[in-house]
Coordinates of C-alpha atoms in Angstrom, one line a residue:
Chain A
X1 CA 0.0 0.0 0.0
X2 CA 1.4 3.4 -1.0
X3 CA 1.0 6.7 0.7
X4 CA -1.9 8.2 -1.1
X5 CA -0.6 11.7 -1.4
X6 CA 2.9 10.6 -2.4
X7 CA 2.8 11.5 -6.1
X8 CA 6.4 11.1 -7.2
X9 CA 5.9 13.5 -10.0
X10 CA 4.6 16.3 -7.7
X11 CA 7.2 18.8 -6.4
X12 CA 5.9 20.2 -3.2
X13 CA 7.5 23.7 -3.2
X14 CA 4.4 25.8 -2.4
X15 CA 3.1 27.1 0.9
X16 CA -0.2 25.2 0.8
X17 CA 0.9 22.0 -0.8
X18 CA 2.9 21.2 2.3
X19 CA -0.3 21.1 4.3
X20 CA -1.9 19.1 1.5
X21 CA 0.9 16.5 1.7
X22 CA 0.6 16.2 5.5
X23 CA -3.2 15.9 5.5
X24 CA -2.9 13.3 2.8
X25 CA -0.5 11.3 4.9
X26 CA -3.3 9.0 6.1
X27 CA -1.2 7.0 8.5
X28 CA -0.4 10.3 10.3
X29 CA -3.8 12.0 10.2
X30 CA -6.0 9.0 10.7
X31 CA -4.0 8.0 13.8
X32 CA -4.8 11.3 15.4
X33 CA -8.4 11.0 14.3
X34 CA -8.8 7.5 15.5
X35 CA -7.3 8.2 18.8
X36 CA -9.3 11.4 19.4
X37 CA -12.7 10.0 18.1
X38 CA -12.0 6.6 19.8
X39 CA -11.5 8.2 23.2
X40 CA -14.3 10.8 23.7
X41 CA -14.0 10.3 27.5
X42 CA -10.5 11.7 27.3
X43 CA -11.6 14.8 25.4
X44 CA -15.2 15.4 26.7
X45 CA -15.4 18.9 28.3
X46 CA -11.6 19.3 28.3
X47 CA -9.6 22.5 27.5
X48 CA -7.2 21.5 24.8
X49 CA -4.1 23.2 23.4
X50 CA -3.0 22.4 19.8
X51 CA 0.7 23.4 19.2
X52 CA 1.4 24.2 15.6
X53 CA -2.2 23.7 14.4
X54 CA -1.6 24.2 10.6
X55 CA -5.0 23.8 8.9
X56 CA -6.6 23.1 12.3
X57 CA -7.4 19.5 11.6
X58 CA -6.4 18.2 15.1
X59 CA -8.3 21.1 16.8
X60 CA -11.4 20.2 14.8
X61 CA -11.1 16.5 15.8
X62 CA -10.8 17.5 19.4
X63 CA -13.8 19.9 19.2
X64 CA -15.8 17.3 17.4
X65 CA -14.9 14.8 20.2
X66 CA -16.5 17.1 22.8
X67 CA -13.6 19.3 24.0
X68 CA -14.9 22.3 26.0
X69 CA -12.6 24.6 24.1
X70 CA -9.5 24.3 21.9
X71 CA -6.7 26.9 21.7
X72 CA -4.9 26.5 18.4
X73 CA -1.5 28.2 18.0
X74 CA 0.6 28.5 14.9
X75 CA 3.1 31.2 13.9
X76 CA 2.6 30.6 10.1
X77 CA 0.0 32.3 7.9
X78 CA -1.8 29.0 7.4
X79 CA -3.6 29.9 10.6
X80 CA -5.7 32.4 8.7
X81 CA -7.0 29.5 6.6
X82 CA -7.5 27.4 9.7
X83 CA -9.8 30.2 11.0
X84 CA -11.8 30.2 7.8
X85 CA -12.0 26.4 8.0
X86 CA -13.3 26.4 11.6
X87 CA -16.0 28.9 10.6
X88 CA -16.9 26.8 7.6
X89 CA -17.5 23.8 9.9
X90 CA -19.3 25.9 12.6
X91 CA -16.6 25.2 15.1
X92 CA -15.3 28.7 15.5
X93 CA -17.0 29.1 18.8
X94 CA -15.1 26.0 20.1
X95 CA -11.7 26.9 18.7
X96 CA -9.7 30.0 19.4
X97 CA -6.8 30.6 17.0
X98 CA -3.7 32.5 18.2
X99 CA -1.1 33.5 15.7
X100 CA 2.4 33.6 17.0
X101 CA 5.4 31.7 18.3
X102 CA 4.2 29.6 21.3
X103 CA 7.0 31.0 23.4
X104 CA 5.9 34.5 22.7
X105 CA 2.1 34.4 23.0
X106 CA -0.1 34.3 26.1
X107 CA -3.1 32.0 26.2
X108 CA -6.3 33.5 27.5
X109 CA -6.5 30.6 30.0
X110 CA -4.0 29.8 32.7
X111 CA -4.0 26.0 32.3
X112 CA -5.1 23.4 29.8
X113 CA -5.9 19.7 30.4
X114 CA -4.6 18.3 27.1
X115 CA -2.0 19.3 24.7
X116 CA -2.1 17.8 21.2
X117 CA 0.5 18.4 18.6
X118 CA 1.9 16.9 15.5
X119 CA 5.5 18.1 16.1
X120 CA 7.5 15.2 14.7
X121 CA 10.2 15.6 12.1
X122 CA 12.4 13.3 10.1
X123 CA 14.2 10.9 12.5
X124 CA 11.7 12.2 15.0
X125 CA 13.8 15.2 16.1
X126 CA 15.0 16.9 12.9
X127 CA 13.4 20.3 12.7
X128 CA 10.9 19.2 15.2
X129 CA 8.6 21.4 17.2
X130 CA 9.1 19.3 20.4
X131 CA 10.9 22.2 22.1
X132 CA 7.7 24.3 21.8
X133 CA 5.6 21.4 23.0
X134 CA 7.7 21.0 26.1
X135 CA 7.6 24.8 26.7
X136 CA 3.8 24.7 26.4
X137 CA 3.6 21.7 28.8
X138 CA 5.7 23.4 31.4
X139 CA 3.7 26.7 31.2
X140 CA 0.2 25.6 30.5
X141 CA -0.5 22.0 31.3
X142 CA -2.3 21.1 34.5
X143 CA -0.3 18.8 36.8
X144 CA -2.4 15.8 35.8
X145 CA -2.8 16.8 32.1
X146 CA -1.6 14.7 29.2
X147 CA 0.4 15.5 26.0
X148 CA -0.7 13.5 23.0
X149 CA 1.1 11.6 21.5
X150 CA 2.3 10.6 24.9
X151 CA 5.2 8.4 23.8
X152 CA 7.6 8.1 20.9
X153 CA 10.6 5.9 20.3
X154 CA 13.4 5.9 17.8
X155 CA 14.6 2.6 16.3
X156 CA 17.7 1.6 14.4
X157 CA 18.3 -1.2 11.9
X158 CA 20.8 -2.0 9.1
X159 CA 20.0 -2.5 5.4
X160 CA 21.6 -4.1 2.4
X161 CA 21.0 -2.0 -0.7
X162 CA 24.0 -2.1 -3.0
X163 CA 22.1 -0.2 -5.8
X164 CA 21.4 2.7 -3.4
X165 CA 25.1 2.7 -2.4
X166 CA 26.2 2.8 -6.0
X167 CA 23.7 5.5 -6.9
X168 CA 24.8 7.8 -4.1
X169 CA 28.5 6.9 -3.5
X170 CA 30.1 5.0 -6.3
X171 CA 28.4 7.4 -8.7
X172 CA 31.0 10.1 -7.9
X173 CA 33.9 8.1 -9.3
X174 CA 32.9 8.9 -12.9
X175 CA 30.5 11.8 -13.5
X176 CA 30.4 12.4 -17.3
X177 CA 34.0 11.4 -17.4
X178 CA 35.2 13.4 -14.4
X179 CA 36.2 12.1 -11.0
X180 CA 34.3 13.8 -8.1
X181 CA 35.4 11.5 -5.3
X182 CA 35.4 14.4 -2.8
X183 CA 31.6 14.4 -3.2
X184 CA 31.4 10.9 -1.8
X185 CA 32.1 12.0 1.8
X186 CA 29.9 15.0 1.5
X187 CA 26.9 13.0 0.3
X188 CA 27.5 10.1 2.8
X189 CA 27.7 12.5 5.7
X190 CA 24.3 14.0 4.9
X191 CA 21.6 11.6 6.2
X192 CA 19.0 11.2 3.5
X193 CA 15.3 10.5 3.7
X194 CA 14.0 7.6 1.6
X195 CA 11.4 4.9 1.6
X196 CA 13.3 1.7 2.3
X197 CA 11.8 -1.6 1.1
X198 CA 11.3 -3.9 4.1
X199 CA 13.2 -6.7 2.3
X200 CA 16.3 -4.6 2.5
X201 CA 16.4 -4.8 6.3
X202 CA 19.0 -7.4 7.2
X203 CA 19.2 -7.1 11.0
X204 CA 16.8 -7.1 13.9
X205 CA 15.8 -3.6 15.1
X206 CA 16.9 -1.8 18.2
X207 CA 15.1 0.9 20.1
X208 CA 17.7 3.7 20.9
X209 CA 15.4 6.2 22.5
X210 CA 12.1 5.9 24.3
X211 CA 10.6 9.3 24.9
X212 CA 7.8 10.0 27.4
X213 CA 6.4 13.2 26.0
X214 CA 4.6 13.9 29.3
X215 CA 7.7 13.9 31.4
X216 CA 10.8 14.3 29.3
X217 CA 12.9 17.4 29.3
X218 CA 15.0 19.3 26.7
X219 CA 18.1 17.5 27.9
X220 CA 16.5 14.2 26.8
X221 CA 16.5 15.4 23.2
X222 CA 20.2 15.1 23.0
X223 CA 21.3 11.6 24.0
X224 CA 23.8 8.8 23.8
X225 CA 22.5 5.2 23.3
X226 CA 24.1 1.8 23.0
X227 CA 22.9 -0.3 20.2
X228 CA 23.2 -3.9 19.3
X229 CA 22.0 -5.3 15.9
X230 CA 22.0 -8.9 15.1
X231 CA 22.5 -9.7 11.4
X232 CA 19.8 -12.0 10.1
X233 CA 21.6 -13.4 6.9
X234 CA 24.9 -13.4 5.1
X235 CA 24.9 -10.1 3.4
X236 CA 26.6 -6.8 2.7
X237 CA 25.4 -4.0 4.9
X238 CA 25.4 -0.6 3.1
X239 CA 23.5 1.7 5.5
X240 CA 21.9 2.1 8.9
X241 CA 18.4 3.3 9.0
X242 CA 16.5 5.2 11.7
X243 CA 12.7 5.6 12.1
X244 CA 10.2 6.2 14.9
X245 CA 7.0 4.9 16.4
X246 CA 4.3 7.1 17.9
X247 CA 1.9 6.1 20.7
X248 CA -1.4 7.5 21.9
X249 CA -1.7 5.2 25.0
X250 CA -2.0 7.2 28.2
X251 CA -5.5 7.1 29.7
X252 CA -6.8 5.6 26.5
X253 CA -9.4 2.9 26.1
X254 CA -8.8 2.8 22.4
X255 CA -5.0 2.8 22.2
X256 CA -3.6 4.0 18.9
X257 CA -0.1 3.6 17.6
X258 CA 1.7 4.1 14.3
X259 CA 5.1 3.3 13.0
X260 CA 7.3 5.0 10.4
X261 CA 9.4 1.9 10.0
X262 CA 10.1 0.1 6.7
X263 CA 7.6 -2.7 7.6
X264 CA 4.7 -0.2 7.9
X265 CA 2.8 1.8 5.3
X266 CA 5.1 4.6 4.1
X267 CA 4.5 8.0 5.6
X268 CA 5.8 11.4 4.5
X269 CA 8.5 10.9 7.1
X270 CA 9.8 7.9 5.2
X271 CA 13.0 6.4 6.8
X272 CA 16.3 8.2 7.5
X273 CA 19.3 6.6 5.8
X274 CA 22.8 6.8 7.1
X275 CA 25.0 5.4 4.3
X276 CA 28.2 3.7 5.1
X277 CA 31.4 4.9 3.4
X278 CA 32.2 1.3 2.6
X279 CA 29.8 -1.6 2.4
X280 CA 30.4 -4.1 5.2
X281 CA 30.5 -7.9 4.8
X282 CA 28.5 -9.7 7.5
X283 CA 27.4 -13.2 8.3
X284 CA 24.2 -14.4 9.8
X285 CA 24.4 -14.1 13.5
X286 CA 27.0 -11.4 13.6
X287 CA 26.3 -8.6 16.0
X288 CA 27.0 -4.9 15.4
X289 CA 27.5 -3.3 18.8
X290 CA 28.1 0.4 19.0
X291 CA 27.1 3.8 20.4
X292 CA 24.9 6.4 18.8
X293 CA 24.9 10.0 19.8
X294 CA 22.3 12.6 18.7
X295 CA 22.8 16.2 19.5
X296 CA 21.6 19.6 18.1
X297 CA 23.9 21.6 16.0
X298 CA 24.8 24.6 18.2
X299 CA 24.8 26.9 15.1
X300 CA 21.4 25.8 14.1
X301 CA 19.3 24.1 16.9
X302 CA 16.8 22.7 14.4
X303 CA 19.5 20.6 12.7
X304 CA 21.0 17.4 14.2
X305 CA 24.4 15.8 14.4
X306 CA 24.3 12.1 14.7
X307 CA 27.3 9.9 15.3
X308 CA 27.7 6.1 15.0
X309 CA 30.7 4.5 16.8
X310 CA 31.5 0.8 16.3
X311 CA 34.5 -1.4 15.5
X312 CA 36.7 1.4 16.8
X313 CA 35.5 3.9 14.2
X314 CA 33.2 6.9 14.4
X315 CA 31.0 8.2 11.6
X316 CA 29.3 11.6 11.8
X317 CA 26.1 12.5 10.0
X318 CA 24.4 15.9 9.6
X319 CA 20.7 16.6 9.1
X320 CA 20.5 20.2 8.2
Chain B
X1 CA 12.1 6.9 -20.5
X2 CA 12.3 8.2 -16.9
X3 CA 14.7 10.8 -15.5
X4 CA 17.5 8.7 -14.1
X5 CA 18.0 10.5 -10.9
X6 CA 14.3 10.9 -10.2
X7 CA 13.9 8.4 -7.4
X8 CA 10.4 9.1 -6.1
X9 CA 11.3 7.8 -2.7
X10 CA 14.2 10.1 -2.2
X11 CA 13.6 13.4 -0.5
X12 CA 16.2 15.9 -1.6
X13 CA 16.5 18.2 1.4
X14 CA 20.3 18.1 1.8
X15 CA 22.8 20.6 0.6
X16 CA 24.7 18.1 -1.7
X17 CA 21.8 16.0 -2.9
X18 CA 20.5 19.0 -4.9
X19 CA 23.7 19.0 -6.9
X20 CA 23.4 15.2 -7.3
X21 CA 19.9 15.7 -8.6
X22 CA 21.0 18.3 -11.1
X23 CA 23.9 16.3 -12.4
X24 CA 21.8 13.2 -12.7
X25 CA 19.3 15.1 -14.9
X26 CA 20.9 13.8 -18.0
X27 CA 18.8 15.8 -20.4
X28 CA 20.1 18.9 -18.8
X29 CA 23.8 17.9 -18.3
X30 CA 24.3 16.0 -21.5
X31 CA 22.9 18.9 -23.5
X32 CA 25.6 21.2 -22.1
X33 CA 28.2 18.5 -22.6
X34 CA 27.1 17.6 -26.2
X35 CA 27.1 21.3 -27.2
X36 CA 30.5 22.1 -25.6
X37 CA 32.3 18.9 -26.8
X38 CA 30.5 19.1 -30.2
X39 CA 31.8 22.6 -30.9
X40 CA 35.5 22.7 -29.9
X41 CA 36.0 25.6 -32.4
X42 CA 33.6 27.7 -30.3
X43 CA 35.6 27.1 -27.1
X44 CA 39.2 26.7 -28.3
X45 CA 41.5 29.2 -26.6
X46 CA 38.6 31.2 -25.4
X47 CA 38.2 32.9 -22.0
X48 CA 35.0 31.6 -20.5
X49 CA 32.9 32.7 -17.5
X50 CA 30.6 30.1 -15.7
X51 CA 27.9 31.9 -13.7
X52 CA 26.7 29.8 -10.8
X53 CA 29.2 26.9 -11.3
X54 CA 28.0 24.5 -8.6
X55 CA 30.2 21.4 -8.8
X56 CA 32.0 23.0 -11.7
X57 CA 30.8 20.5 -14.3
X58 CA 30.2 23.1 -17.1
X59 CA 33.6 24.7 -16.4
X60 CA 35.3 21.3 -16.7
X61 CA 33.5 20.6 -20.0
X62 CA 34.7 24.0 -21.3
X63 CA 38.3 23.4 -20.1
X64 CA 38.3 20.0 -21.6
X65 CA 37.0 21.5 -24.9
X66 CA 40.1 23.7 -25.1
X67 CA 39.1 26.9 -23.4
X68 CA 42.2 29.1 -22.6
X69 CA 40.8 29.8 -19.1
X70 CA 37.5 29.4 -17.2
X71 CA 36.4 31.7 -14.4
X72 CA 33.8 29.9 -12.3
X73 CA 31.7 31.9 -9.9
X74 CA 29.3 30.7 -7.2
X75 CA 28.2 32.2 -4.0
X76 CA 27.4 28.9 -2.3
X77 CA 29.8 26.7 -0.4
X78 CA 29.6 24.0 -3.1
X79 CA 32.4 26.0 -4.8
X80 CA 34.8 24.5 -2.3
X81 CA 34.0 21.1 -3.6
X82 CA 34.2 22.4 -7.2
X83 CA 37.8 23.5 -6.4
X84 CA 38.7 20.0 -5.1
X85 CA 37.0 18.4 -8.1
X86 CA 39.0 20.5 -10.5
X87 CA 42.2 19.5 -8.8
X88 CA 41.2 15.9 -8.9
X89 CA 40.9 16.2 -12.6
X90 CA 44.1 18.2 -13.1
X91 CA 42.1 21.2 -14.4
X92 CA 42.9 23.6 -11.6
X93 CA 45.4 25.5 -13.8
X94 CA 42.6 26.0 -16.3
X95 CA 39.8 27.0 -14.0
X96 CA 39.8 29.9 -11.4
X97 CA 37.1 29.7 -8.8
X98 CA 35.7 32.8 -7.3
X99 CA 33.3 32.6 -4.3
X100 CA 30.8 35.4 -4.1
X101 CA 27.7 37.0 -5.6
X102 CA 28.5 37.8 -9.2
X103 CA 27.3 41.3 -8.7
X104 CA 29.8 41.8 -5.9
X105 CA 33.0 40.2 -7.1
X106 CA 35.6 41.4 -9.6
X107 CA 37.0 39.0 -12.2
X108 CA 40.7 39.1 -12.6
X109 CA 40.2 39.8 -16.4
X110 CA 38.4 42.7 -18.0
X111 CA 36.4 40.7 -20.6
X112 CA 35.4 37.2 -21.4
X113 CA 34.5 35.7 -24.8
X114 CA 31.9 33.2 -23.7
X115 CA 29.5 33.0 -20.8
X116 CA 28.1 29.6 -19.9
X117 CA 25.5 29.2 -17.2
X118 CA 22.7 26.8 -16.1
X119 CA 20.5 29.5 -14.7
X120 CA 17.0 28.2 -15.6
X121 CA 14.3 27.7 -13.0
X122 CA 10.8 26.3 -13.0
X123 CA 8.8 28.0 -15.8
X124 CA 12.2 29.2 -16.9
X125 CA 12.1 32.4 -14.8
X126 CA 11.1 31.2 -11.3
X127 CA 14.1 31.7 -8.9
X128 CA 16.3 31.9 -11.9
X129 CA 19.8 33.3 -12.0
X130 CA 19.2 35.1 -15.3
X131 CA 19.5 38.5 -13.7
X132 CA 23.1 37.6 -12.7
X133 CA 23.8 36.3 -16.2
X134 CA 22.6 39.6 -17.7
X135 CA 24.7 41.5 -15.2
X136 CA 27.7 39.4 -16.2
X137 CA 27.0 39.9 -19.9
X138 CA 26.9 43.7 -19.5
X139 CA 30.0 43.9 -17.4
X140 CA 32.3 41.2 -18.8
X141 CA 31.3 40.0 -22.2
X142 CA 33.2 41.2 -25.3
X143 CA 31.0 42.9 -27.8
X144 CA 31.1 39.8 -30.1
X145 CA 30.9 37.3 -27.2
X146 CA 28.2 34.8 -26.8
X147 CA 26.1 33.6 -23.8
X148 CA 25.1 29.9 -23.8
X149 CA 22.4 28.8 -24.0
X150 CA 21.8 31.6 -26.4
X151 CA 18.0 31.3 -26.7
X152 CA 15.2 30.0 -24.6
X153 CA 11.5 30.1 -25.1
X154 CA 8.4 29.5 -22.9
X155 CA 5.4 27.6 -24.3
X156 CA 1.9 27.1 -23.1
X157 CA -0.7 24.3 -23.6
X158 CA -3.8 23.1 -21.9
X159 CA -4.4 19.6 -20.4
X160 CA -7.3 17.4 -19.4
X161 CA -6.5 15.6 -16.1
X162 CA -9.7 15.3 -14.0
X163 CA -7.9 13.1 -11.5
X164 CA -5.3 15.7 -10.8
X165 CA -8.1 18.3 -10.5
X166 CA -10.0 16.1 -8.0
X167 CA -6.8 15.4 -6.0
X168 CA -5.9 19.0 -5.6
X169 CA -9.2 20.9 -5.8
X170 CA -12.3 18.7 -5.1
X171 CA -10.3 17.1 -2.3
X172 CA -10.9 20.1 0.0
X173 CA -14.7 19.5 0.0
X174 CA -14.3 16.7 2.4
X175 CA -11.1 16.3 4.4
X176 CA -11.7 13.6 7.1
X177 CA -15.3 14.8 7.3
X178 CA -14.6 18.5 7.3
X179 CA -15.1 21.1 4.6
X180 CA -11.9 23.1 3.8
X181 CA -13.2 24.8 0.7
X182 CA -11.3 28.0 1.4
X183 CA -8.2 25.9 0.6
X184 CA -9.3 25.3 -3.0
X185 CA -8.5 28.9 -4.0
X186 CA -5.2 28.8 -2.1
X187 CA -4.0 25.7 -3.7
X188 CA -5.2 26.6 -7.2
X189 CA -3.5 30.0 -7.0
X190 CA -0.2 28.3 -6.3
X191 CA 1.3 27.0 -9.6
X192 CA 2.6 23.5 -9.1
X193 CA 5.5 21.6 -10.6
X194 CA 4.6 18.1 -11.9
X195 CA 5.4 15.7 -14.7
X196 CA 2.4 15.8 -17.1
X197 CA 1.8 12.8 -19.3
X198 CA 1.9 13.8 -23.0
X199 CA -1.5 12.2 -23.6
X200 CA -3.0 14.7 -21.2
X201 CA -2.3 17.6 -23.6
X202 CA -5.5 18.5 -25.5
X203 CA -4.4 21.6 -27.4
X204 CA -1.7 22.6 -29.7
X205 CA 1.1 24.6 -28.0
X206 CA 1.9 28.3 -28.2
X207 CA 5.2 30.0 -27.7
X208 CA 4.6 33.0 -25.4
X209 CA 8.1 34.2 -24.9
X210 CA 11.2 33.9 -27.1
X211 CA 14.3 35.1 -25.2
X212 CA 17.5 35.9 -27.0
X213 CA 19.9 35.6 -24.0
X214 CA 22.6 37.5 -25.9
X215 CA 20.6 40.6 -26.3
X216 CA 17.6 40.6 -23.9
X217 CA 17.3 43.0 -21.0
X218 CA 15.9 42.8 -17.5
X219 CA 12.7 44.4 -18.8
X220 CA 12.1 41.4 -21.1
X221 CA 11.8 39.1 -18.1
X222 CA 8.5 40.7 -17.2
X223 CA 6.1 40.5 -20.1
X224 CA 2.6 40.3 -21.5
X225 CA 1.9 37.8 -24.3
X226 CA -1.2 36.9 -26.3
X227 CA -1.9 33.3 -26.6
X228 CA -4.2 31.2 -28.8
X229 CA -4.6 27.5 -28.2
X230 CA -6.6 25.3 -30.5
X231 CA -8.4 22.4 -28.8
X232 CA -7.6 19.0 -30.5
X233 CA -10.5 16.9 -29.2
X234 CA -13.8 17.1 -27.3
X235 CA -12.7 17.3 -23.7
X236 CA -12.7 19.0 -20.3
X237 CA -9.7 21.2 -19.8
X238 CA -8.5 21.2 -16.2
X239 CA -5.3 23.2 -16.3
X240 CA -2.8 25.2 -18.4
X241 CA 0.7 24.0 -18.4
X242 CA 3.9 26.0 -19.1
X243 CA 7.4 24.7 -20.0
X244 CA 10.5 25.9 -21.8
X245 CA 12.9 24.9 -24.5
X246 CA 16.6 25.6 -24.5
X247 CA 18.8 26.3 -27.5
X248 CA 22.6 26.2 -28.0
X249 CA 22.6 27.4 -31.6
X250 CA 24.6 30.6 -32.1
X251 CA 27.9 30.0 -34.0
X252 CA 27.4 26.3 -33.5
X253 CA 28.2 23.6 -36.1
X254 CA 26.6 21.0 -33.8
X255 CA 23.5 22.7 -32.7
X256 CA 22.0 21.3 -29.5
X257 CA 18.5 21.8 -28.1
X258 CA 16.4 20.4 -25.3
X259 CA 12.8 20.7 -24.3
X260 CA 11.2 20.5 -20.8
X261 CA 7.8 19.9 -22.4
X262 CA 5.5 17.0 -21.7
X263 CA 6.4 15.2 -25.0
X264 CA 10.1 15.1 -24.1
X265 CA 12.0 13.0 -21.5
X266 CA 11.2 14.4 -18.0
X267 CA 13.7 16.7 -16.5
X268 CA 14.0 18.0 -12.9
X269 CA 12.1 21.1 -14.1
X270 CA 9.1 18.9 -14.9
X271 CA 6.2 21.1 -16.2
X272 CA 4.5 24.0 -14.4
X273 CA 0.7 23.4 -13.8
X274 CA -1.8 26.2 -13.5
X275 CA -5.0 24.5 -12.3
X276 CA -8.4 26.0 -13.3
X277 CA -10.8 26.7 -10.5
X278 CA -13.5 25.0 -12.7
X279 CA -12.9 22.4 -15.4
X280 CA -13.9 23.8 -18.8
X281 CA -15.9 21.9 -21.4
X282 CA -14.4 22.3 -24.9
X283 CA -15.0 20.9 -28.3
X284 CA -12.5 19.9 -31.0
X285 CA -11.5 23.0 -32.9
X286 CA -12.4 25.5 -30.2
X287 CA -9.8 28.2 -29.6
X288 CA -8.8 29.7 -26.2
X289 CA -7.6 33.2 -26.9
X290 CA -6.2 35.2 -24.1
X291 CA -3.4 37.2 -22.5
X292 CA -0.7 36.0 -20.1
X293 CA 1.3 38.3 -18.0
X294 CA 4.4 37.3 -16.1
X295 CA 6.0 39.7 -13.6
X296 CA 8.2 39.5 -10.5
X297 CA 6.7 39.9 -7.1
X298 CA 8.0 43.2 -5.8
X299 CA 8.3 41.9 -2.3
X300 CA 10.4 38.9 -3.5
X301 CA 12.0 39.4 -6.9
X302 CA 12.8 35.7 -7.2
X303 CA 9.1 34.8 -7.1
X304 CA 6.7 35.2 -10.0
X305 CA 3.1 36.4 -10.4
X306 CA 1.5 35.0 -13.6
X307 CA -2.0 36.0 -14.8
X308 CA -4.2 34.4 -17.5
X309 CA -7.0 36.4 -18.9
X310 CA -9.5 34.9 -21.2
X311 CA -13.3 34.8 -21.7
X312 CA -13.5 38.1 -19.7
X313 CA -12.0 36.6 -16.6
X314 CA -8.5 36.9 -15.1
X315 CA -6.8 34.2 -13.0
X316 CA -3.7 35.0 -11.0
X317 CA -1.0 32.4 -10.0
X318 CA 1.9 32.7 -7.6
X319 CA 5.2 30.9 -7.8
X320 CA 6.9 31.7 -4.5

C-alpha cells in the first residue's frame, strides 16, 4: 500500500501544498483522528491546546470529540485558513486561534488539560517542534494533564541496498567522465530521507530512544545510546536506517499507535538513511555493537548531528 | 524513459543532494556536454565565465574542450567542492574559482568571450539566475561574445487531467469529514510543478516568450503575451501548463537543443501546472484566446506572479 498523497511527480515547493501533503498522509492524520474519536471520554469537556495547528485538523477532531474549548496556535500564515475552515465547519465558537510563536504568545487561559500536537520531524527530532511542546507543557499543562502523542521511540536497523550505495556513493567516481570523489564523503555525511523496502532490512531492530512526552525534558532530546543489531543473513550492509514509532496510549481505552518503519505503510517521514562509506560484509548471527549520539547543532538548533561508533571507528552525519 | 535521478522515494532536502539531482538530470547535463564537446571551435583558446558553477561540471566541459581559461563563480559553499574536483581532474590550472555573488565580485580579467550558465528555474524564470547572467554579460562579455544557452522560449498548452483536479481541488470539499473549501483557492492559485503525461495535452502549443539571451534586457523578463490554443478533441480542460525549450545554436556547427515539455524526457524542471478553478468543457476546434502576464513579485524578486486572462476573466497564480 502506498502513501496516497505521495505522487512522485509532484514537487511540493508551495506554501499550501505542504499542508496538503501532511493531510494526505493518512497514517499520520488517521492515527490522530482514530485516537481522538475513539476516546471521547479523554476529550469530553476538556480544555485543549494544539501546538502548531496548521489547517486546524487536530483542533477540529478535538472539538468534534467534545472538548470544551480548543486553543490552536501557529506562527505561520496558514492559521488564517484554519480560522476560515473552523468557521466553515461551525466550530469557530469552540476553537480560538492565536497566531504567534508559542514561546511569545499568552493563552487566554491559565491552564489546559490536554496538549495535542503533530510536532514530529524526520528521525523524530529533525526540525521538530518538540521544544515548543515542552515549553507549552511546562507553562500551560495542568499537573495531571496529558500530552498526545504521549510516547515516541526511535529505532535503528541496518540494510543491504547495493544499488542505493552505487547511486549515491560509487556514482561520484565517474560523472560524465570526471572524478568527483570528494563528493562521496559530502553525500555520505548527509543523512537522507528515503522509503526503504522492508526486504532490504538485514538485522533485527533496536530501540535507541524511548521518549515519554509527558515527562521528558529538553536534555532528553540530546542523547547517547548503545545499540546492538544482530544480522539475520549473510549479506553486505550498506547503511543504517532510523525511524520512529508514535503512541497514543495514556488514559486511552482505544489505544492508537503508528510506525514510520520500513515494515509499515510509508508516511511522509519515510525512513532516515545513514549510508556507510564502505559496504560491510556480515554473516548471519554477527552482531554490530556500538554507540549512537544525537545532538543539536549549536549553530542551528533545528538541525541534528548524529554519530555512530562501532568497530573502533566513528561516523558523523548531519541533518540540516 | 524516466529521469534517471528521479527516485520518487528520495527526499532531496540536503545541501549536496541538490547537486546530485541536477547532475543526474541527463537531459540537462548532457545537452551542455554535447554542445560544448561538439563545438570545440567555439571554445578553443577562449576565455569563459561560468555563472553559478555549482560542482564545476560546465567549467570542466569547457576546459576539456580547449578553453584558454575558465572563471567559475558561485556564492554557495559548493564551490569549495568544485575546487577539489577541478584539482582531482588536473584542471585547476585551467579554472579559477571565485566565491561570491556575481554582482559583488571582480573578475581578474576585464572581458570574457563566452558566458556559460545553467540559470534556468521552473517555468524558466522562477528563482532563476538570469539576472546575474545579464549583469555578467553587460559587465564582462566582449561585444562579439556569446552567452550559452543563447536562446530560450516558454510555451503554453492546456491539459485534461480530471484526477489531478480532483486530487488538488475537489479534495478540499471533504477532508476527514470537514469542509476546507477555502483551501481550494489557495491551492489553485499556487502553480505546481509536476510531470504531465503527454496524452493529457489536449491543445496545440503556443510560444509565449522567445528570449535571446545574448541581447535581452531585464525588462524582457516581465512580459505580456497573447496566446491562442486550439483544442484538439472534445474534452474537459482542467489546467494550463507551461514549459520551456533551451537552444545552443549561435555560432554552432553542432546545434543542441532540449525541451522540458510533456512530450520530451522528463527533467527535474518537470512542467508547471496552472489549475483551473473550474474544469472547462471544450470541443475539438475551439480556440482559447487570451493574454498572459508574467511579472516579478516586488516583495520577493525571485518569485513570479502570472496571470491568465480569457473569456473576460482573469486568474492569478503565484510561484513563491
